[in-house]
Coordinates of C-alpha atoms and ligand atoms in Angstrom, one line a residue:
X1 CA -10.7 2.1 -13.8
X2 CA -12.3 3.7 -10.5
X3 CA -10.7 2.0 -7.7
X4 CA -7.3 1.2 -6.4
X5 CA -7.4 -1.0 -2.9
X6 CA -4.3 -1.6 -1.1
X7 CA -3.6 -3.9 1.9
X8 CA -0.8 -3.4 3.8
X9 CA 0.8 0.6 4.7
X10 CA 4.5 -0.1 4.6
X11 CA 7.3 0.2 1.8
X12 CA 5.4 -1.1 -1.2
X13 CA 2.6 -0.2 -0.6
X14 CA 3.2 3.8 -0.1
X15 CA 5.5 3.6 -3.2
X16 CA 2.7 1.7 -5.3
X17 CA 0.6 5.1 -4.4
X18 CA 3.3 7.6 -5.4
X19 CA 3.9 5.6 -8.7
X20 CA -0.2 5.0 -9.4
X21 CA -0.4 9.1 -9.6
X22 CA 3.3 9.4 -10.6
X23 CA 1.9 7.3 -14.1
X24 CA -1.0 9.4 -14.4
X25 CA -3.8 7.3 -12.4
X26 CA -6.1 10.2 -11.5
X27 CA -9.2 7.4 -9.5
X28 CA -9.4 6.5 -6.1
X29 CA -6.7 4.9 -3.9
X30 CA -7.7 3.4 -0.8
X31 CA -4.1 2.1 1.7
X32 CA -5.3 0.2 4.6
X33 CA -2.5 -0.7 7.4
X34 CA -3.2 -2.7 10.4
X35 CA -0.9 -0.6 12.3
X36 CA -1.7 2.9 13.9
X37 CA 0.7 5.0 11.8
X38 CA 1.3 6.3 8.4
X39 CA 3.8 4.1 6.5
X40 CA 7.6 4.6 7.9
X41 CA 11.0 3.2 6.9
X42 CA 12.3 -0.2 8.6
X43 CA 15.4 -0.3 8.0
X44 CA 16.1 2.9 10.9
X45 CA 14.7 0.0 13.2
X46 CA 17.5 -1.7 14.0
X47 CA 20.3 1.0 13.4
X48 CA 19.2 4.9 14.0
X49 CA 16.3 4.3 15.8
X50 CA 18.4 2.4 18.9
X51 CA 21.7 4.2 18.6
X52 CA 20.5 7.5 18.5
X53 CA 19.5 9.7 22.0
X54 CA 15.6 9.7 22.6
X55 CA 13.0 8.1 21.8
X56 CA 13.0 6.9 18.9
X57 CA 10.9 9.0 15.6
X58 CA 9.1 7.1 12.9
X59 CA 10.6 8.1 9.8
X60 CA 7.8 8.7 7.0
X61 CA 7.4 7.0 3.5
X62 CA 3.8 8.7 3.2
X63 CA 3.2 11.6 5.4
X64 CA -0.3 13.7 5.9
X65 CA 0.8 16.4 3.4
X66 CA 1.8 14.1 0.9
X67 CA -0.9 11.6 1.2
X68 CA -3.1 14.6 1.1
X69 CA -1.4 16.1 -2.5
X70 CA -1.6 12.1 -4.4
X71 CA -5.4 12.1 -2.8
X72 CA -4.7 8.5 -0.9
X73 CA -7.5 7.6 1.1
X74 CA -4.9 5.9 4.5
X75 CA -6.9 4.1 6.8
X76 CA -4.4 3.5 9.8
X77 CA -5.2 1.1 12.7
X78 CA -7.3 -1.4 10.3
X79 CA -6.5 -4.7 8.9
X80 CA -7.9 -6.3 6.1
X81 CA -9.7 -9.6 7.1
X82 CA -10.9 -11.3 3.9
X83 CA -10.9 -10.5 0.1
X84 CA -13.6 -11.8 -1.8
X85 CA -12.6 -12.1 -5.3
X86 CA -16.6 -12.4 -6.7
X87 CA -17.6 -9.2 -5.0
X88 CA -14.2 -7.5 -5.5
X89 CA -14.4 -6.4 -2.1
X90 CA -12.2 -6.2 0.9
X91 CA -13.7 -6.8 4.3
X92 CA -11.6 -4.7 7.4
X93 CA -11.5 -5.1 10.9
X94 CA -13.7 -2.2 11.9
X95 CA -16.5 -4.0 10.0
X96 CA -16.8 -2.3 7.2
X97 CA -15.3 -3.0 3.3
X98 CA -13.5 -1.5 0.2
X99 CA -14.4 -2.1 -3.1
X100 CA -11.8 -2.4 -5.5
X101 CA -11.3 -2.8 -9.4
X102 CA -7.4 -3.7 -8.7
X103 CA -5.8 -4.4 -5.9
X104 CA -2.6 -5.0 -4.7
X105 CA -1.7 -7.2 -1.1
X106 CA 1.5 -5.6 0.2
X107 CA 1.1 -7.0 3.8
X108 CA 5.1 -7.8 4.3
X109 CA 6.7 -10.6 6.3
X110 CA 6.3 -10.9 10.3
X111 CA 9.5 -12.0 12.6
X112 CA 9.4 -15.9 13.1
X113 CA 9.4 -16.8 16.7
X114 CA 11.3 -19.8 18.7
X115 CA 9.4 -22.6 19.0
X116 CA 11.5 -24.4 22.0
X117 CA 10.1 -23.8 26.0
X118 CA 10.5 -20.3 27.1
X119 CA 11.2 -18.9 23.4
X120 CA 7.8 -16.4 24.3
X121 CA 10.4 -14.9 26.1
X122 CA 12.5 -13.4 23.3
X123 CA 11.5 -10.3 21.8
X124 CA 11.7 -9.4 18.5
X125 CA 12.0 -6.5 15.7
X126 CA 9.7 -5.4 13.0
X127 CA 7.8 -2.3 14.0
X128 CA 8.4 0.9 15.4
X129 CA 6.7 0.0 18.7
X130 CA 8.9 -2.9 18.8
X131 CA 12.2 -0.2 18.8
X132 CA 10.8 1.8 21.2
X133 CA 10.7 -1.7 23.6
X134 CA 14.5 -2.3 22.5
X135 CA 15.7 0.9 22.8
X136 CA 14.4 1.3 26.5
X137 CA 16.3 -1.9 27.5
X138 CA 19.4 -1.2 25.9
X139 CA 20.9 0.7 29.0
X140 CA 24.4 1.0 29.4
X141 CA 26.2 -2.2 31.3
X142 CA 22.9 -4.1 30.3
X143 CA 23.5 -7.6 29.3
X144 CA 21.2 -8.4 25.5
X145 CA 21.2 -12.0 24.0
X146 CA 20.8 -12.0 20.5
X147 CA 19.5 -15.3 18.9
X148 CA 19.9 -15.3 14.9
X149 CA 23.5 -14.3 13.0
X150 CA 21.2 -12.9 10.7
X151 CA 20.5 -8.9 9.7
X152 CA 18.4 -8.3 12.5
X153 CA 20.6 -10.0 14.8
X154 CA 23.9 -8.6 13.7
X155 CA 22.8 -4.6 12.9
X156 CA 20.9 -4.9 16.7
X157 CA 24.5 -6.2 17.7
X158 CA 26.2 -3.6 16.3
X159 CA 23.4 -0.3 18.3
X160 CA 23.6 -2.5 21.0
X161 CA 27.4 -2.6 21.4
X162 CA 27.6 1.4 20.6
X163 CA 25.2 1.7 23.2
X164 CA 27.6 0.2 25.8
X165 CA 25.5 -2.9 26.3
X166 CA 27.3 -6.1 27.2
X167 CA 26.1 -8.3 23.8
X168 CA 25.8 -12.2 23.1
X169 CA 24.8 -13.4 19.2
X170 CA 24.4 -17.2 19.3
X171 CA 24.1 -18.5 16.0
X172 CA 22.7 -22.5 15.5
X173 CA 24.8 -22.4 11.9
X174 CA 28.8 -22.9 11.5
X175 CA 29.4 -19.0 10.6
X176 CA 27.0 -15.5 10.3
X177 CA 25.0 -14.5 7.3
X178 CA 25.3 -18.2 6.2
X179 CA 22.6 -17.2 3.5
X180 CA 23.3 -15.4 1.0
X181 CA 26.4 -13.9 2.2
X182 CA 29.5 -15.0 1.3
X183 CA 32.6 -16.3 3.9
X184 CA 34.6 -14.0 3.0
X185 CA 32.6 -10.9 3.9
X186 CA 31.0 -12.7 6.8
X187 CA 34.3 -12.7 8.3
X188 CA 35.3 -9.2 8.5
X189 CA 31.9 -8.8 9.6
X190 CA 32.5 -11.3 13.1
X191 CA 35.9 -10.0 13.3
X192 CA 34.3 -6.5 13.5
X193 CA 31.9 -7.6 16.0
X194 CA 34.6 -9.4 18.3
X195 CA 36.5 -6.4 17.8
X196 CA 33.6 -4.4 20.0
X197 CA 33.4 -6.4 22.5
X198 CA 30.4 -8.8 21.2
X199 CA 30.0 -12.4 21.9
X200 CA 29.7 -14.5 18.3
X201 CA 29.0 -18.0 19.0
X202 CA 28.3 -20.1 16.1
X203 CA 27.2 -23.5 15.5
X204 CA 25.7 -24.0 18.8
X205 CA 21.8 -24.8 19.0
X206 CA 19.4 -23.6 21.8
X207 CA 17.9 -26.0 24.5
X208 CA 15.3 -23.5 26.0
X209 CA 14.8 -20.1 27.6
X210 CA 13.8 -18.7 31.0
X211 CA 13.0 -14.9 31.8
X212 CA 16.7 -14.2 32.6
X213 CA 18.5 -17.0 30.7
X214 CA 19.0 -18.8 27.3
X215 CA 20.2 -22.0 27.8
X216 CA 22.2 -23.7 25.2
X217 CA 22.4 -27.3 23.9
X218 CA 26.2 -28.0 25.1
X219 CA 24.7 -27.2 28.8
X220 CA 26.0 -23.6 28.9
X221 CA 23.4 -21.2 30.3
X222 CA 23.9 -17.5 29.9
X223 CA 22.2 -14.7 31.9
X224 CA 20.5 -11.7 29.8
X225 CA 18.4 -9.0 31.2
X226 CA 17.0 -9.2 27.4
X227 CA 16.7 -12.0 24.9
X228 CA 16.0 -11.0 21.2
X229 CA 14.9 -13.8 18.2
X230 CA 16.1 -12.5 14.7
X231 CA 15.6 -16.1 13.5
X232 CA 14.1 -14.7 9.9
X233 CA 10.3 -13.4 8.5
X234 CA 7.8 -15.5 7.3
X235 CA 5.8 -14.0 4.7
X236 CA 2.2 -12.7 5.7
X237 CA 0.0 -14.8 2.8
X238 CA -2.5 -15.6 5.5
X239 CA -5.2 -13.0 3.3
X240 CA -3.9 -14.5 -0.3
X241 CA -4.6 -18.1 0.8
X242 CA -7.9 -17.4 2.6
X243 CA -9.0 -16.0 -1.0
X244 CA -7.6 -19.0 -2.8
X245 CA -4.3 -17.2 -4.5
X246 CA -1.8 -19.4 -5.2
X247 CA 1.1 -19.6 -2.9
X248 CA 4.6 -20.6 -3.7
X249 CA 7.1 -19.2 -1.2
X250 CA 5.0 -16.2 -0.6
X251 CA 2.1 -14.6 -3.0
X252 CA 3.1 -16.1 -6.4
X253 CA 2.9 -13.9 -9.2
X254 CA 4.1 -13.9 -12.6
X255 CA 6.9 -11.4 -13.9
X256 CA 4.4 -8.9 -14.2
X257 CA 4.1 -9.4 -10.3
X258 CA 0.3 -10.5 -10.5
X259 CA -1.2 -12.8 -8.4
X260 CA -3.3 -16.2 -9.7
X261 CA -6.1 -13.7 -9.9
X262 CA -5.9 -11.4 -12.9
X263 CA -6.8 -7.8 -10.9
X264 CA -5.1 -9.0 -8.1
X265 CA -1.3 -7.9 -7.6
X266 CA 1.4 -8.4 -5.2
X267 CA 4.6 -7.2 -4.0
X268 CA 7.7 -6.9 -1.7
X269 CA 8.3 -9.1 1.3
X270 CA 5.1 -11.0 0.7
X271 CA 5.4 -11.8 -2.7
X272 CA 7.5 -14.0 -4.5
X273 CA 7.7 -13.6 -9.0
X274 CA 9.5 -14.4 -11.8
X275 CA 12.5 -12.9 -12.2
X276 CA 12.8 -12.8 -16.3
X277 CA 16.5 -11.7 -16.3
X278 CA 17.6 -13.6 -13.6
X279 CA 17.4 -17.2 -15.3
X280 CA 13.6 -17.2 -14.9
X281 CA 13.9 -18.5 -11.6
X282 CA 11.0 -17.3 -8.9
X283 CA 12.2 -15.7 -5.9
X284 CA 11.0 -14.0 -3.2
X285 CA 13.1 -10.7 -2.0
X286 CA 13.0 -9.4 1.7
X287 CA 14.7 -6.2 1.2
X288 CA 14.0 -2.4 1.0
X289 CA 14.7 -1.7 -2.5
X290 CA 13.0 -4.3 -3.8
X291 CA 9.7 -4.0 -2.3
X292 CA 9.9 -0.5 -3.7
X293 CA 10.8 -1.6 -7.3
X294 CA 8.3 -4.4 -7.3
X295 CA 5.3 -1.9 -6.1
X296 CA 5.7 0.2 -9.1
X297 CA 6.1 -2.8 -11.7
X298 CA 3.0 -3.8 -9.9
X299 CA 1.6 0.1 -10.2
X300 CA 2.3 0.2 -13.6
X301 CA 0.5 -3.2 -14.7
X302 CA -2.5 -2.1 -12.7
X303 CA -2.7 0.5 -15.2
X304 CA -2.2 -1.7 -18.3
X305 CA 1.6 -0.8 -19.2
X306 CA 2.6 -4.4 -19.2
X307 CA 5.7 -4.4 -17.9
X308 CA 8.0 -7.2 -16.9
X309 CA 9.8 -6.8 -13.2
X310 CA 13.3 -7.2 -14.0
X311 CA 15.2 -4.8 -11.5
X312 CA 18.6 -6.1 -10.0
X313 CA 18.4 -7.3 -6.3
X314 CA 20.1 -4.5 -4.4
X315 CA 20.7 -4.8 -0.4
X316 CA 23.1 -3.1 2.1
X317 CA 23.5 -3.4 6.0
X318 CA 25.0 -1.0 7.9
X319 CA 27.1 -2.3 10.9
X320 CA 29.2 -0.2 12.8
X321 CA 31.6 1.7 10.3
X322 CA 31.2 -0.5 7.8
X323 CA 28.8 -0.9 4.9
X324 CA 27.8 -4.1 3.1
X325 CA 26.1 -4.7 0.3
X326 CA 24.8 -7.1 -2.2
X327 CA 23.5 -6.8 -5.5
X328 CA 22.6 -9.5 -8.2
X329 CA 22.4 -13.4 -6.6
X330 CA 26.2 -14.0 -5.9
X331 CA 24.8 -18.0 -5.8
X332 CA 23.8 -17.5 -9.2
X333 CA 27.7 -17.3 -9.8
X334 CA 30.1 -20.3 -9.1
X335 CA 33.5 -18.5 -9.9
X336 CA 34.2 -15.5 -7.4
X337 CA 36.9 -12.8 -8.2
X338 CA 38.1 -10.7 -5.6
X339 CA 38.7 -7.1 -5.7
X340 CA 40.5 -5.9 -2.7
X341 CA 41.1 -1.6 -3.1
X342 CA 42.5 -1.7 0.9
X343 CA 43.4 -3.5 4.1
X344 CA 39.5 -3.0 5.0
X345 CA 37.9 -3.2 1.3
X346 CA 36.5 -6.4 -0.2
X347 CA 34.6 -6.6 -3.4
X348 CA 33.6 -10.4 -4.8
X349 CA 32.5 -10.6 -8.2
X350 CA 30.3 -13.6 -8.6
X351 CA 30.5 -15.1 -12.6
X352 CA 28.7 -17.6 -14.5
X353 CA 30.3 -20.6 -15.7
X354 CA 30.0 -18.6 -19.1
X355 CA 31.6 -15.3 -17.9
X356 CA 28.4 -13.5 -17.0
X357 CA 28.0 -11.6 -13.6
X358 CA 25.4 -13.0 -11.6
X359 CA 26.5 -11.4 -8.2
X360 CA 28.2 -8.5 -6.5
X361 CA 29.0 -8.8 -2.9
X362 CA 31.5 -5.8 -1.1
X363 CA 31.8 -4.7 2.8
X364 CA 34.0 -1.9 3.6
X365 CA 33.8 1.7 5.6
X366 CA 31.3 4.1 4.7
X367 CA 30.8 4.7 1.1
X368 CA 34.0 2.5 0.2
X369 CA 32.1 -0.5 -1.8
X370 CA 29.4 1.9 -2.8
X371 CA 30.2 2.9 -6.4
X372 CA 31.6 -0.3 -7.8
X373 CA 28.6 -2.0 -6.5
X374 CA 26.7 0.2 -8.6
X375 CA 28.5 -0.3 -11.6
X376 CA 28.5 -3.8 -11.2
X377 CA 24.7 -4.1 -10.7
X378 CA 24.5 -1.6 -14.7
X379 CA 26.7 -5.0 -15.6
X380 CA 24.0 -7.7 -14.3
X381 CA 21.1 -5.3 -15.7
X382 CA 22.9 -5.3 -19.2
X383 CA 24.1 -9.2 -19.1
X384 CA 27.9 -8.3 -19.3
X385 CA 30.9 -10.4 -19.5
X386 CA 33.4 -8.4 -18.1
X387 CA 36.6 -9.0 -18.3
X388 CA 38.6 -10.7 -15.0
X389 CA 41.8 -8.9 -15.0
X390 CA 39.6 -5.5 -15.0
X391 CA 37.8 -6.7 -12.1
X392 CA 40.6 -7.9 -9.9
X393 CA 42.9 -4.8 -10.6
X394 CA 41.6 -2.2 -8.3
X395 CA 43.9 0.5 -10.3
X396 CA 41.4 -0.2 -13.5
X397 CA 38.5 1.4 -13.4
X398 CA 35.5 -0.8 -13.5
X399 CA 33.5 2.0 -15.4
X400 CA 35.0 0.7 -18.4
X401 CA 33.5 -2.3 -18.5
X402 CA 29.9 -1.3 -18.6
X403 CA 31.1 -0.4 -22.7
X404 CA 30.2 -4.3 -23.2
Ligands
LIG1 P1 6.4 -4.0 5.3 O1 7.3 -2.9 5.4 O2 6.5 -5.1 6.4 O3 4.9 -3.5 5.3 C1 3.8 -4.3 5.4 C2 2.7 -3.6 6.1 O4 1.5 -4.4 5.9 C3 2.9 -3.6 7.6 O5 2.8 -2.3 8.1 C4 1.8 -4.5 8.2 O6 1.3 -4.1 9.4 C5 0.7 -4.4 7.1 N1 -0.2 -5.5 7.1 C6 0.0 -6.8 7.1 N2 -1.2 -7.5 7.0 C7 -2.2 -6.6 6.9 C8 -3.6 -6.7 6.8 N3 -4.2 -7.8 6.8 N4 -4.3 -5.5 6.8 C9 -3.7 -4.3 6.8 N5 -2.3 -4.2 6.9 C10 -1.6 -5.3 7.0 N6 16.2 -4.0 3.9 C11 17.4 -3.5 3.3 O7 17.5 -3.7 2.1 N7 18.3 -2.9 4.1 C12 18.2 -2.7 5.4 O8 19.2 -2.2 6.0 C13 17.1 -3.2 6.1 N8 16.9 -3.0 7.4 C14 15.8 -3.5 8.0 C15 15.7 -3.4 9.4 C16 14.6 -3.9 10.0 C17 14.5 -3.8 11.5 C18 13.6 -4.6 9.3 C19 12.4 -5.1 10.0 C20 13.7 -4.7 7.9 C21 14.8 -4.2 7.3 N9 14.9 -4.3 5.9 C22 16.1 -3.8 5.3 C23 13.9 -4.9 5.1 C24 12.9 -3.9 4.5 O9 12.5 -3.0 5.5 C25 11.7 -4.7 4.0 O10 12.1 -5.5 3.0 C26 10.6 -3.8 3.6 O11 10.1 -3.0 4.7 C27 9.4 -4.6 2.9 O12 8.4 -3.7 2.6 P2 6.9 -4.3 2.5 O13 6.0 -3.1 2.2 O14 6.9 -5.5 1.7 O15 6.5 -4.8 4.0
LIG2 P1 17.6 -13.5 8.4 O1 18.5 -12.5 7.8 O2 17.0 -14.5 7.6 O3 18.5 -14.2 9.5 C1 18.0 -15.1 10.5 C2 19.2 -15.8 11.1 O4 18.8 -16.5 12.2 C3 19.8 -16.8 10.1 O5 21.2 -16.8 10.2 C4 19.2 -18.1 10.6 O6 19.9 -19.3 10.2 C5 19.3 -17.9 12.1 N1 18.4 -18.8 12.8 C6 17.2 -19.3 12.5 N2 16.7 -20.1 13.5 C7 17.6 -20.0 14.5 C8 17.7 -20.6 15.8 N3 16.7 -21.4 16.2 N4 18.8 -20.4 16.6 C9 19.8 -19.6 16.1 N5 19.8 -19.0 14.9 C10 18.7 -19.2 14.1 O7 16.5 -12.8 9.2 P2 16.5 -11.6 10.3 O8 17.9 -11.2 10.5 O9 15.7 -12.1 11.4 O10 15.7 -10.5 9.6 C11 14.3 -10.5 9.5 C12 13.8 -9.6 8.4 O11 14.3 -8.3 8.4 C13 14.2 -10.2 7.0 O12 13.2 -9.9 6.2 C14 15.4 -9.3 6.7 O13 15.6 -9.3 5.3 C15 15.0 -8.0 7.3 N6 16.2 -7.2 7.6 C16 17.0 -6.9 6.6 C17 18.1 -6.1 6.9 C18 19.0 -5.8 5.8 O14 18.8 -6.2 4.7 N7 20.1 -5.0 6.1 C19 18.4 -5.7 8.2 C20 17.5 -6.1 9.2 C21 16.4 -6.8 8.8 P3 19.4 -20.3 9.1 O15 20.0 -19.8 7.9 O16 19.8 -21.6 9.5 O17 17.9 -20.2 9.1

């Protein structure tokens, strides 16, 4: 094989580079990225990047020197406009095209905007020229509506508040994180938040925006000097369904996280796939972790090693002092056992009707949740039963378990 064509410079698609040469690929590897920068980390974006003093300093996946040593052809500041699957050819925005043997569409999700009057008016946060925007409004004694309970919403929250801004979340559903996180751990979270200072209000719907206000649906208005929308991403398969790939919840690919078109790959935020271990159910992952584990399964096809994607879903948010995190699909797992080491420590182990963990959901300060989270995503990976007393019983160590 000659030529390796990637569309879309963020997460997945610098680590599908690093993992082409890290598995011996020695041809060409073109990265194209709409934006003007070398790929960067997101998650900064909401946390670092606004609480910390200056400007805020993309922080690189794939800088000169290294794209330089794995010989990665980056085109920055050029988007990919069509994929033409006869020619095996991408056309760009600058006119001209990359040929490709493989290829792999990487291009992410973008923020989903408000769709009532005035919702042009809320901002929102994907890219590091968005944080720059953010953090120059988040003065001291400056009042920031949030829209969304969501990540976005919430870590924003959280710089926001440490930033001594006066903050508002409004959230259309009965309770935060209503998705995917479970009650429990979404109330620490809204106690935390209420605890700085920050507005929740929940189950309250939107009626429209002005410049200067969000109006809500009971009649209450409330004045902001910024609005923000972290109502969730839409996946960006605008490319994939030009060129006639199937589309199911994003770029559908197999478990071997190939498109509808056999030299035609996909992965992270765009992509949804077959999760083999996971009850063989497709999903489709918006998370930093995954969009690196799903490049290189995608990496490591392209070069023939057939392998099936089967990584555990891993997450974490940081929000003030605390740390959640999420790994496995606690939905997957109808009876929950707590773990509770301290006042401010909550693990949930989320188990199949037949004993198996499915899920592991913790919050608590700093690394506090970190280590048993790990041990119980080794469970999920190896299909464990572990035993309930062991899990409840913070004395017991959970190490033990992983034995089978
Ligand atoms: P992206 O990182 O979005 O990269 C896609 C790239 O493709 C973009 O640069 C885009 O411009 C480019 N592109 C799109 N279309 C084209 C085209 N046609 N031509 C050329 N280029 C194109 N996850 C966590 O697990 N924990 C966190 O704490 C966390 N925090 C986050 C905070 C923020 C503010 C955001 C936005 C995300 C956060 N995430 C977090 C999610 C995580 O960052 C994403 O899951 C990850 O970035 C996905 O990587 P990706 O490569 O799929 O997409
Ligand atoms: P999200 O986590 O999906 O949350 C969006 C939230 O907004 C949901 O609670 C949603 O409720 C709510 N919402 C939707 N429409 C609304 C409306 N009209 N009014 C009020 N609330 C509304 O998405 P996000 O926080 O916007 O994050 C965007 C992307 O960044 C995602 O890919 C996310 O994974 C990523 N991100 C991840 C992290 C992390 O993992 N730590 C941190 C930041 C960003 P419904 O459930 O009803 O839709």
């Amino acid at each position: 094989m000659k030529s390796i064509a990637i569309i879309g410079a963020g997460m997945a698609g610098a680590r599908a580079c690093i993992s082409l040469r890290a598995n011996g690929y020695a041809g060409a590897i073109t990265l194209l990225g709409e934006e003007d920068l070398l790929p960067y980390d997101r998650p900064p974006l909401s946390k670092a990047s606004i609480t910390q003093e200056g400007e805020p300093q993309p922080v690189w996946l794939l800088d000169e020197t290294i794209a330089r040593e794995l010989k990665v052809d980056v085109r920055k500041g050029v988007a990919a406009i069509a994929i033409s699957q006869g020619e095996k050819a991408v056309a760009l925005s600058n006119g001209s095209s990359v040929t490709y043997d493989k290829l792999l569409i990487a291009t992410g999700a973008r923020p989903r905007t408000l769709s009532i009057a005035g919702g042009e008016h809320a901002l929102t946060l994907r890219t590091h020229d968005d944080a720059i925007e953010l953090r120059k409004r988040f003065a001291v004694g400056s009042s920031i509506i949030i829209i969304g309970g969501g990540f976005i919403g919430l870590e924003l929250a959280s710089s926001a508040a440490k930033r001594g801004c006066h903050v508002t979340v409004v959230e259309a559903q009965p309770r935060i994180l209503m998705r995917g996180v479970p009650e429990a751990i979404a109330r620490i979270v809204h106690a935390r938040h209420e605890q700085a200072g920050v507005a929740v209000l929940t189950g309250v719907g939107l009626s429209h925006l002005t410049k200067a206000a969000v109006h809500l649906e009971d009649g209450r208005v409330l004045a902001a000097d910024t609005i923000i929308a972290g109502i969730g991403a839409a996946p960006e398969t605008t490319l994939a369904a030009m060129a006639g790939l199937a589309i199911d919840n994003g770029i559908a690919c197999d478990q071997h996280m190939r498109t509808s078109s056999p030299d035609i790959y996909a992965a992270g935020d765009c992509a949804s796939f077959i999760h083999v271990r996971l009850g063989n159910r497709r999903m489709r992952l918006e998370a930093w972790r995954s969009a690196q584990d799903q490049a290189t399964t995608a990496a490591e096809n392209m070069l023939g090693l057939a392998r099936q994607h089967s990584s555990v879903p891993w997450f974490w948010s940081d929000q003030y002092e605390l740390s959640l995190q999420i790994a496995g699909v606690p939905e997957m797992g109808p009876v929950t056992v707590a773990r509770k080491p301290n006042e401010q420590t909550i693990i949930l182990f989320h188990l199949a009707s037949d004993g198996a963990l499915m899920g592991a959901s913790g919050i608590g300060p700093g690394n506090a949740i970190a280590r048993d989270i790990k041990l119980a995503e080794m469970m999920i990976a190896k299909g464990l039963k572990p035993l309930v007393d062991v899990l409840a019983d913070p004395g017991q160590q959970l190490k033990s378990l992983l034995k089978g």
